[in-house]
Structure formats: C-alpha cells, structure tokens
mmCIF file with all atom_site columns, C-alpha atoms in Angstrom:
data_model
loop_
_atom_site.group_PDB
_atom_site.id
_atom_site.type_symbol
_atom_site.label_atom_id
_atom_site.label_alt_id
_atom_site.label_comp_id
_atom_site.label_asym_id
_atom_site.label_entity_id
_atom_site.label_seq_id
_atom_site.pdbx_PDB_ins_code
_atom_site.Cartn_x
_atom_site.Cartn_y
_atom_site.Cartn_z
_atom_site.occupancy
_atom_site.B_iso_or_equiv
_atom_site.pdbx_formal_charge
_atom_site.auth_seq_id
_atom_site.auth_comp_id
_atom_site.auth_asym_id
_atom_site.auth_atom_id
_atom_site.pdbx_PDB_model_num
ATOM 1   C CA . MET A 1 1   ? 36.992  -5.858 36.260  1.00 48.00 ? 1   MET A CA 1
ATOM 2   C CA . LYS A 1 2   ? 36.238  -7.716 32.878  1.00 54.00 ? 2   LYS A CA 1
ATOM 3   C CA . LEU A 1 3   ? 32.507  -7.565 33.848  1.00 46.00 ? 3   LEU A CA 1
ATOM 4   C CA . TRP A 1 4   ? 32.425  -4.010 33.585  1.00 45.00 ? 4   TRP A CA 1
ATOM 5   C CA . LEU A 1 5   ? 33.834  -4.234 30.371  1.00 41.00 ? 5   LEU A CA 1
ATOM 6   C CA . PHE A 1 6   ? 31.063  -6.484 29.180  1.00 42.00 ? 6   PHE A CA 1
ATOM 7   C CA . TYR A 1 7   ? 28.182  -3.984 30.923  1.00 43.00 ? 7   TYR A CA 1
ATOM 8   C CA . ILE A 1 8   ? 30.219  -1.547 28.834  1.00 45.00 ? 8   ILE A CA 1
ATOM 9   C CA . ILE A 1 9   ? 29.977  -3.348 25.409  1.00 45.00 ? 9   ILE A CA 1
ATOM 10  C CA . CYS A 1 10  ? 26.516  -4.431 26.143  1.00 41.00 ? 10  CYS A CA 1
ATOM 11  C CA . PHE A 1 11  ? 25.308  -0.889 27.077  1.00 47.00 ? 11  PHE A CA 1
ATOM 12  C CA . ILE A 1 12  ? 27.001  0.486  23.001  1.00 46.00 ? 12  ILE A CA 1
ATOM 13  C CA . LEU A 1 13  ? 25.211  -2.560 21.825  1.00 43.00 ? 13  LEU A CA 1
ATOM 14  C CA . TYR A 1 14  ? 21.698  -1.338 22.919  1.00 47.00 ? 14  TYR A CA 1
ATOM 15  C CA . SER A 1 15  ? 22.642  2.061  22.230  1.00 44.00 ? 15  SER A CA 1
ATOM 16  C CA . SER A 1 16  ? 23.192  1.383  18.380  1.00 42.00 ? 16  SER A CA 1
ATOM 17  C CA . VAL A 1 17  ? 20.261  -0.864 18.043  1.00 42.00 ? 17  VAL A CA 1
ATOM 18  C CA . SER A 1 18  ? 18.011  2.003  19.889  1.00 41.00 ? 18  SER A CA 1
ATOM 19  C CA . ILE A 1 19  ? 19.479  4.761  18.064  1.00 45.00 ? 19  ILE A CA 1
ATOM 20  C CA . SER A 1 20  ? 18.948  3.025  14.736  1.00 46.00 ? 20  SER A CA 1
ATOM 21  C CA . GLN A 1 21  ? 15.259  2.143  15.463  1.00 56.00 ? 21  GLN A CA 1
ATOM 22  C CA . SER A 1 22  ? 14.300  5.896  16.523  1.00 73.00 ? 22  SER A CA 1
ATOM 23  C CA . ASN A 1 23  ? 11.370  6.926  15.780  1.00 84.00 ? 23  ASN A CA 1
ATOM 24  C CA . ASN A 1 24  ? 10.905  9.970  13.378  1.00 93.00 ? 24  ASN A CA 1
ATOM 25  C CA . ASN A 1 25  ? 8.358   12.635 13.191  1.00 94.00 ? 25  ASN A CA 1
ATOM 26  C CA . VAL A 1 26  ? 6.497   13.153 9.122   1.00 96.00 ? 26  VAL A CA 1
ATOM 27  C CA . ILE A 1 27  ? 4.645   15.789 8.810   1.00 97.00 ? 27  ILE A CA 1
ATOM 28  C CA . LEU A 1 28  ? 1.719   15.366 6.575   1.00 98.00 ? 28  LEU A CA 1
ATOM 29  C CA . GLU A 1 29  ? 0.935   18.180 4.700   1.00 98.00 ? 29  GLU A CA 1
ATOM 30  C CA . PHE A 1 30  ? -2.710  17.842 2.273   1.00 98.00 ? 30  PHE A CA 1
ATOM 31  C CA . SER A 1 31  ? -3.736  20.171 0.052   1.00 98.00 ? 31  SER A CA 1
ATOM 32  C CA . ASN A 1 32  ? -6.300  20.222 -2.324  1.00 98.00 ? 32  ASN A CA 1
ATOM 33  C CA . ILE A 1 33  ? -9.238  19.305 -0.146  1.00 98.00 ? 33  ILE A CA 1
ATOM 34  C CA . ARG A 1 34  ? -12.718 20.471 -1.223  1.00 97.00 ? 34  ARG A CA 1
ATOM 35  C CA . ASN A 1 35  ? -14.739 20.288 2.299   1.00 97.00 ? 35  ASN A CA 1
ATOM 36  C CA . THR A 1 36  ? -14.754 19.543 5.858   1.00 97.00 ? 36  THR A CA 1
ATOM 37  C CA . THR A 1 37  ? -17.076 16.580 5.599   1.00 96.00 ? 37  THR A CA 1
ATOM 38  C CA . GLY A 1 38  ? -15.910 13.303 6.831   1.00 97.00 ? 38  GLY A CA 1
ATOM 39  C CA . TYR A 1 39  ? -12.020 12.243 7.108   1.00 97.00 ? 39  TYR A CA 1
ATOM 40  C CA . ILE A 1 40  ? -8.519  11.533 5.590   1.00 98.00 ? 40  ILE A CA 1
ATOM 41  C CA . ARG A 1 41  ? -7.637  7.801  5.762   1.00 98.00 ? 41  ARG A CA 1
ATOM 42  C CA . VAL A 1 42  ? -4.104  7.217  5.557   1.00 98.00 ? 42  VAL A CA 1
ATOM 43  C CA . GLY A 1 43  ? -2.352  4.196  4.905   1.00 98.00 ? 43  GLY A CA 1
ATOM 44  C CA . VAL A 1 44  ? 1.387   3.867  5.249   1.00 98.00 ? 44  VAL A CA 1
ATOM 45  C CA . TYR A 1 45  ? 3.087   0.993  2.894   1.00 98.00 ? 45  TYR A CA 1
ATOM 46  C CA . LYS A 1 46  ? 6.592   -0.605 3.172   1.00 97.00 ? 46  LYS A CA 1
ATOM 47  C CA . ASP A 1 47  ? 7.230   -1.830 -0.274  1.00 97.00 ? 47  ASP A CA 1
ATOM 48  C CA . GLN A 1 48  ? 5.505   -2.949 -3.706  1.00 97.00 ? 48  GLN A CA 1
ATOM 49  C CA . LEU A 1 49  ? 4.127   -6.181 -2.330  1.00 97.00 ? 49  LEU A CA 1
ATOM 50  C CA . SER A 1 50  ? 1.784   -4.772 0.844   1.00 97.00 ? 50  SER A CA 1
ATOM 51  C CA . PHE A 1 51  ? 0.643   -2.234 -1.599  1.00 97.00 ? 51  PHE A CA 1
ATOM 52  C CA . LYS A 1 52  ? -0.132  -4.135 -3.984  1.00 96.00 ? 52  LYS A CA 1
ATOM 53  C CA . ASN A 1 53  ? -1.995  -6.601 -1.376  1.00 96.00 ? 53  ASN A CA 1
ATOM 54  C CA . GLU A 1 54  ? -3.944  -3.826 0.017   1.00 95.00 ? 54  GLU A CA 1
ATOM 55  C CA . THR A 1 55  ? -2.257  -4.688 3.674   1.00 97.00 ? 55  THR A CA 1
ATOM 56  C CA . PRO A 1 56  ? -0.932  -1.219 4.784   1.00 97.00 ? 56  PRO A CA 1
ATOM 57  C CA . TYR A 1 57  ? 1.961   -1.473 7.921   1.00 97.00 ? 57  TYR A CA 1
ATOM 58  C CA . PHE A 1 58  ? -0.579  1.124  9.709   1.00 94.00 ? 58  PHE A CA 1
ATOM 59  C CA . ILE A 1 59  ? -3.774  2.826  8.970   1.00 97.00 ? 59  ILE A CA 1
ATOM 60  C CA . LYS A 1 60  ? -4.469  6.275  10.477  1.00 97.00 ? 60  LYS A CA 1
ATOM 61  C CA . SER A 1 61  ? -7.837  8.652  10.025  1.00 97.00 ? 61  SER A CA 1
ATOM 62  C CA . PHE A 1 62  ? -7.915  12.007 10.435  1.00 98.00 ? 62  PHE A CA 1
ATOM 63  C CA . SER A 1 63  ? -10.306 15.326 10.739  1.00 97.00 ? 63  SER A CA 1
ATOM 64  C CA . LYS A 1 64  ? -10.770 17.574 8.209   1.00 97.00 ? 64  LYS A CA 1
ATOM 65  C CA . GLU A 1 65  ? -12.613 19.698 10.510  1.00 94.00 ? 65  GLU A CA 1
ATOM 66  C CA . ASN A 1 66  ? -9.819  22.361 10.841  1.00 94.00 ? 66  ASN A CA 1
ATOM 67  C CA . ILE A 1 67  ? -9.055  22.883 7.185   1.00 95.00 ? 67  ILE A CA 1
ATOM 68  C CA . THR A 1 68  ? -7.639  26.043 6.326   1.00 95.00 ? 68  THR A CA 1
ATOM 69  C CA . ASP A 1 69  ? -7.691  27.066 2.090   1.00 97.00 ? 69  ASP A CA 1
ATOM 70  C CA . GLY A 1 70  ? -7.851  23.384 1.021   1.00 97.00 ? 70  GLY A CA 1
ATOM 71  C CA . LYS A 1 71  ? -5.075  22.310 3.747   1.00 98.00 ? 71  LYS A CA 1
ATOM 72  C CA . ILE A 1 72  ? -4.156  21.173 6.578   1.00 98.00 ? 72  ILE A CA 1
ATOM 73  C CA . SER A 1 73  ? -1.183  18.884 8.070   1.00 97.00 ? 73  SER A CA 1
ATOM 74  C CA . PHE A 1 74  ? -0.934  16.374 10.330  1.00 97.00 ? 74  PHE A CA 1
ATOM 75  C CA . ARG A 1 75  ? 2.005   14.581 12.472  1.00 96.00 ? 75  ARG A CA 1
ATOM 76  C CA . ILE A 1 76  ? 2.781   10.766 12.428  1.00 96.00 ? 76  ILE A CA 1
ATOM 77  C CA . THR A 1 77  ? 6.069   9.154  13.917  1.00 95.00 ? 77  THR A CA 1
ATOM 78  C CA . LEU A 1 78  ? 7.672   6.513  11.929  1.00 95.00 ? 78  LEU A CA 1
ATOM 79  C CA . GLU A 1 79  ? 10.963  4.403  12.342  1.00 94.00 ? 79  GLU A CA 1
ATOM 80  C CA . THR A 1 80  ? 13.849  5.188  10.080  1.00 94.00 ? 80  THR A CA 1
ATOM 81  C CA . GLY A 1 81  ? 13.253  3.366  6.862   1.00 95.00 ? 81  GLY A CA 1
ATOM 82  C CA . ILE A 1 82  ? 11.218  3.321  3.358   1.00 97.00 ? 82  ILE A CA 1
ATOM 83  C CA . TYR A 1 83  ? 7.768   4.069  3.160   1.00 98.00 ? 83  TYR A CA 1
ATOM 84  C CA . GLY A 1 84  ? 5.169   5.015  1.105   1.00 98.00 ? 84  GLY A CA 1
ATOM 85  C CA . ILE A 1 85  ? 1.382   6.377  1.789   1.00 98.00 ? 85  ILE A CA 1
ATOM 86  C CA . ALA A 1 86  ? -1.908  6.202  -0.250  1.00 98.00 ? 86  ALA A CA 1
ATOM 87  C CA . PHE A 1 87  ? -4.765  8.021  1.301   1.00 98.00 ? 87  PHE A CA 1
ATOM 88  C CA . LEU A 1 88  ? -8.664  9.037  0.501   1.00 98.00 ? 88  LEU A CA 1
ATOM 89  C CA . ASP A 1 89  ? -10.555 11.669 1.235   1.00 98.00 ? 89  ASP A CA 1
ATOM 90  C CA . ASP A 1 90  ? -13.440 9.499  2.774   1.00 98.00 ? 90  ASP A CA 1
ATOM 91  C CA . GLU A 1 91  ? -16.196 12.217 2.498   1.00 97.00 ? 91  GLU A CA 1
ATOM 92  C CA . ASN A 1 92  ? -19.120 9.847  3.402   1.00 97.00 ? 92  ASN A CA 1
ATOM 93  C CA . GLU A 1 93  ? -16.886 7.814  6.155   1.00 96.00 ? 93  GLU A CA 1
ATOM 94  C CA . ASN A 1 94  ? -17.591 4.245  4.745   1.00 97.00 ? 94  ASN A CA 1
ATOM 95  C CA . GLU A 1 95  ? -14.006 3.631  4.693   1.00 94.00 ? 95  GLU A CA 1
ATOM 96  C CA . ILE A 1 96  ? -13.816 2.753  1.349   1.00 95.00 ? 96  ILE A CA 1
ATOM 97  C CA . MET A 1 97  ? -13.534 4.516  -2.221  1.00 95.00 ? 97  MET A CA 1
ATOM 98  C CA . ASP A 1 98  ? -16.538 5.503  -3.834  1.00 96.00 ? 98  ASP A CA 1
ATOM 99  C CA . TYR A 1 99  ? -17.034 5.219  -8.061  1.00 94.00 ? 99  TYR A CA 1
ATOM 100 C CA . SER A 1 100 ? -19.582 6.009  -10.432 1.00 94.00 ? 100 SER A CA 1
ATOM 101 C CA . PHE A 1 101 ? -19.109 4.553  -13.759 1.00 91.00 ? 101 PHE A CA 1
ATOM 102 C CA . PHE A 1 102 ? -15.568 3.423  -12.650 1.00 88.00 ? 102 PHE A CA 1
ATOM 103 C CA . ILE A 1 103 ? -14.930 6.755  -11.955 1.00 90.00 ? 103 ILE A CA 1
ATOM 104 C CA . PRO A 1 104 ? -13.922 8.254  -8.297  1.00 93.00 ? 104 PRO A CA 1
ATOM 105 C CA . LEU A 1 105 ? -16.390 9.840  -6.401  1.00 96.00 ? 105 LEU A CA 1
ATOM 106 C CA . GLU A 1 106 ? -14.128 11.063 -3.624  1.00 97.00 ? 106 GLU A CA 1
ATOM 107 C CA . GLY A 1 107 ? -10.383 12.191 -3.504  1.00 96.00 ? 107 GLY A CA 1
ATOM 108 C CA . TYR A 1 108 ? -7.469  10.023 -2.694  1.00 97.00 ? 108 TYR A CA 1
ATOM 109 C CA . GLY A 1 109 ? -3.541  10.565 -3.717  1.00 97.00 ? 109 GLY A CA 1
ATOM 110 C CA . PHE A 1 110 ? 0.285   9.614  -2.545  1.00 98.00 ? 110 PHE A CA 1
ATOM 111 C CA . SER A 1 111 ? 2.883   10.511 -0.703  1.00 97.00 ? 111 SER A CA 1
ATOM 112 C CA . ASN A 1 112 ? 5.055   13.192 -2.553  1.00 93.00 ? 112 ASN A CA 1
ATOM 113 C CA . TYR A 1 113 ? 3.196   12.118 -6.056  1.00 95.00 ? 113 TYR A CA 1
ATOM 114 C CA . ILE A 1 114 ? 0.388   13.281 -8.252  1.00 91.00 ? 114 ILE A CA 1
ATOM 115 C CA . HIS A 1 115 ? -1.347  10.686 -9.967  1.00 84.00 ? 115 HIS A CA 1
ATOM 116 C CA . SER A 1 116 ? -2.733  10.538 -13.636 1.00 85.00 ? 116 SER A CA 1
ATOM 117 C CA . GLY A 1 117 ? -4.689  7.885  -15.133 1.00 77.00 ? 117 GLY A CA 1
ATOM 118 C CA . PHE A 1 118 ? -6.728  5.241  -13.822 1.00 75.00 ? 118 PHE A CA 1
ATOM 119 C CA . GLN A 1 119 ? -4.226  2.445  -13.063 1.00 84.00 ? 119 GLN A CA 1
ATOM 120 C CA . SER A 1 120 ? -2.494  2.399  -9.327  1.00 89.00 ? 120 SER A CA 1
ATOM 121 C CA . PRO A 1 121 ? 0.779   3.956  -9.272  1.00 95.00 ? 121 PRO A CA 1
ATOM 122 C CA . ASP A 1 122 ? 3.787   1.439  -8.562  1.00 96.00 ? 122 ASP A CA 1
ATOM 123 C CA . PHE A 1 123 ? 5.342   1.478  -4.896  1.00 97.00 ? 123 PHE A CA 1
ATOM 124 C CA . ASP A 1 124 ? 8.510   3.523  -6.187  1.00 97.00 ? 124 ASP A CA 1
ATOM 125 C CA . ASP A 1 125 ? 6.352   6.446  -7.742  1.00 97.00 ? 125 ASP A CA 1
ATOM 126 C CA . PHE A 1 126 ? 5.424   7.263  -4.205  1.00 97.00 ? 126 PHE A CA 1
ATOM 127 C CA . LYS A 1 127 ? 7.977   5.865  -1.788  1.00 97.00 ? 127 LYS A CA 1
ATOM 128 C CA . PHE A 1 128 ? 10.038  8.293  0.210   1.00 96.00 ? 128 PHE A CA 1
ATOM 129 C CA . ARG A 1 129 ? 13.142  7.905  3.061   1.00 95.00 ? 129 ARG A CA 1
ATOM 130 C CA . VAL A 1 130 ? 12.398  8.475  6.751   1.00 95.00 ? 130 VAL A CA 1
ATOM 131 C CA . SER A 1 131 ? 15.883  9.709  8.233   1.00 89.00 ? 131 SER A CA 1
ATOM 132 C CA . LEU A 1 132 ? 17.378  8.930  11.660  1.00 83.00 ? 132 LEU A CA 1
ATOM 133 C CA . ASP A 1 133 ? 16.153  12.354 13.656  1.00 71.00 ? 133 ASP A CA 1
ATOM 134 C CA . ASN A 1 134 ? 14.937  14.210 10.592  1.00 75.00 ? 134 ASN A CA 1
ATOM 135 C CA . ASP A 1 135 ? 11.816  15.568 10.337  1.00 84.00 ? 135 ASP A CA 1
ATOM 136 C CA . SER A 1 136 ? 10.334  14.804 6.747   1.00 91.00 ? 136 SER A CA 1
ATOM 137 C CA . ASN A 1 137 ? 7.506   16.305 5.416   1.00 95.00 ? 137 ASN A CA 1
ATOM 138 C CA . ILE A 1 138 ? 5.218   14.932 2.883   1.00 97.00 ? 138 ILE A CA 1
ATOM 139 C CA . ASP A 1 139 ? 3.431   16.243 0.535   1.00 97.00 ? 139 ASP A CA 1
ATOM 140 C CA . LEU A 1 140 ? 0.146   14.917 -0.371  1.00 98.00 ? 140 LEU A CA 1
ATOM 141 C CA . PHE A 1 141 ? -2.226  16.543 -3.303  1.00 97.00 ? 141 PHE A CA 1
ATOM 142 C CA . VAL A 1 142 ? -6.089  15.487 -3.041  1.00 97.00 ? 142 VAL A CA 1
ATOM 143 C CA . LYS A 1 143 ? -7.313  14.677 -6.524  1.00 96.00 ? 143 LYS A CA 1
ATOM 144 C CA . TYR A 1 144 ? -10.751 14.584 -7.620  1.00 95.00 ? 144 TYR A CA 1
ATOM 145 C CA . TYR A 1 145 ? -12.479 13.990 -10.761 1.00 91.00 ? 145 TYR A CA 1
#
C-alpha cells in the first residue's frame, strides 16, 4: 500500500513541474511594415546580459508576403517567464542591420516599446511576462529612418 502512495506523490510532483514549464502561445503583432521584401528576423532574449551580448534565447525568421495594410501577425510558443524581443526588417536578407552614415537603412523595433534615439534600450524597456496558459499579444512597431 505504501508503494501506491509513493507513485501518487511522484505523479503530483511531476504534474506540478510540467504545469510550471508549460508552453504558452505568444502572438507577435507587427505594424508599420513598408513592403513585402525580405524577412522579419526576431530575436527573443531572457535578460539584459543576453541582450547586451547579442546572444538570443532563440532566433526566428518570418516571411512578409502576407502583409495587409503594413500589418502581419505570427504565433510562437514560449515557456512561462520573462522575455524581450528585438527584431529587424531584413529587406535584403543579409541577416544584419545595414547603415548609411550610422543611420539604419532597414526597419527595427522591440516588444511593446517604440524606440527613440540611437542607443539600444535596456532590456527592462521592452521586457514582457508570459503567464501560465494565457495567450500574450505583443505589439511590435517597425521603425524606419
């Protein structure tokens, strides 16, 4: 009889760990996209250090072919936690931001944050929380110069 109790406790512990690390839908809602050329390249970061060192948790590219009125949405899944998104409208598909006299030639932006100025923001400026079993909608405004 004690063995059954052990199995029940193990099941409960395993279930709580699984629930705390469940994947959640995150809807990325891009706006102000100027054309369908190239891809949107998204970097997902977990903290200030990974953002500063440009070492994202993961990178994903999305086609812009289905843009309507400068807007498009994509769905990703993330575990519960704190994240921040930085992205590039990589129009020439070379996977880097192109500049002319220190001014970006392609669009870029951050999660739930419209950037102004020429220095990178802090992670705290664009971080967001992914909560357990709740879809998160993240606004991503593409800025061009």
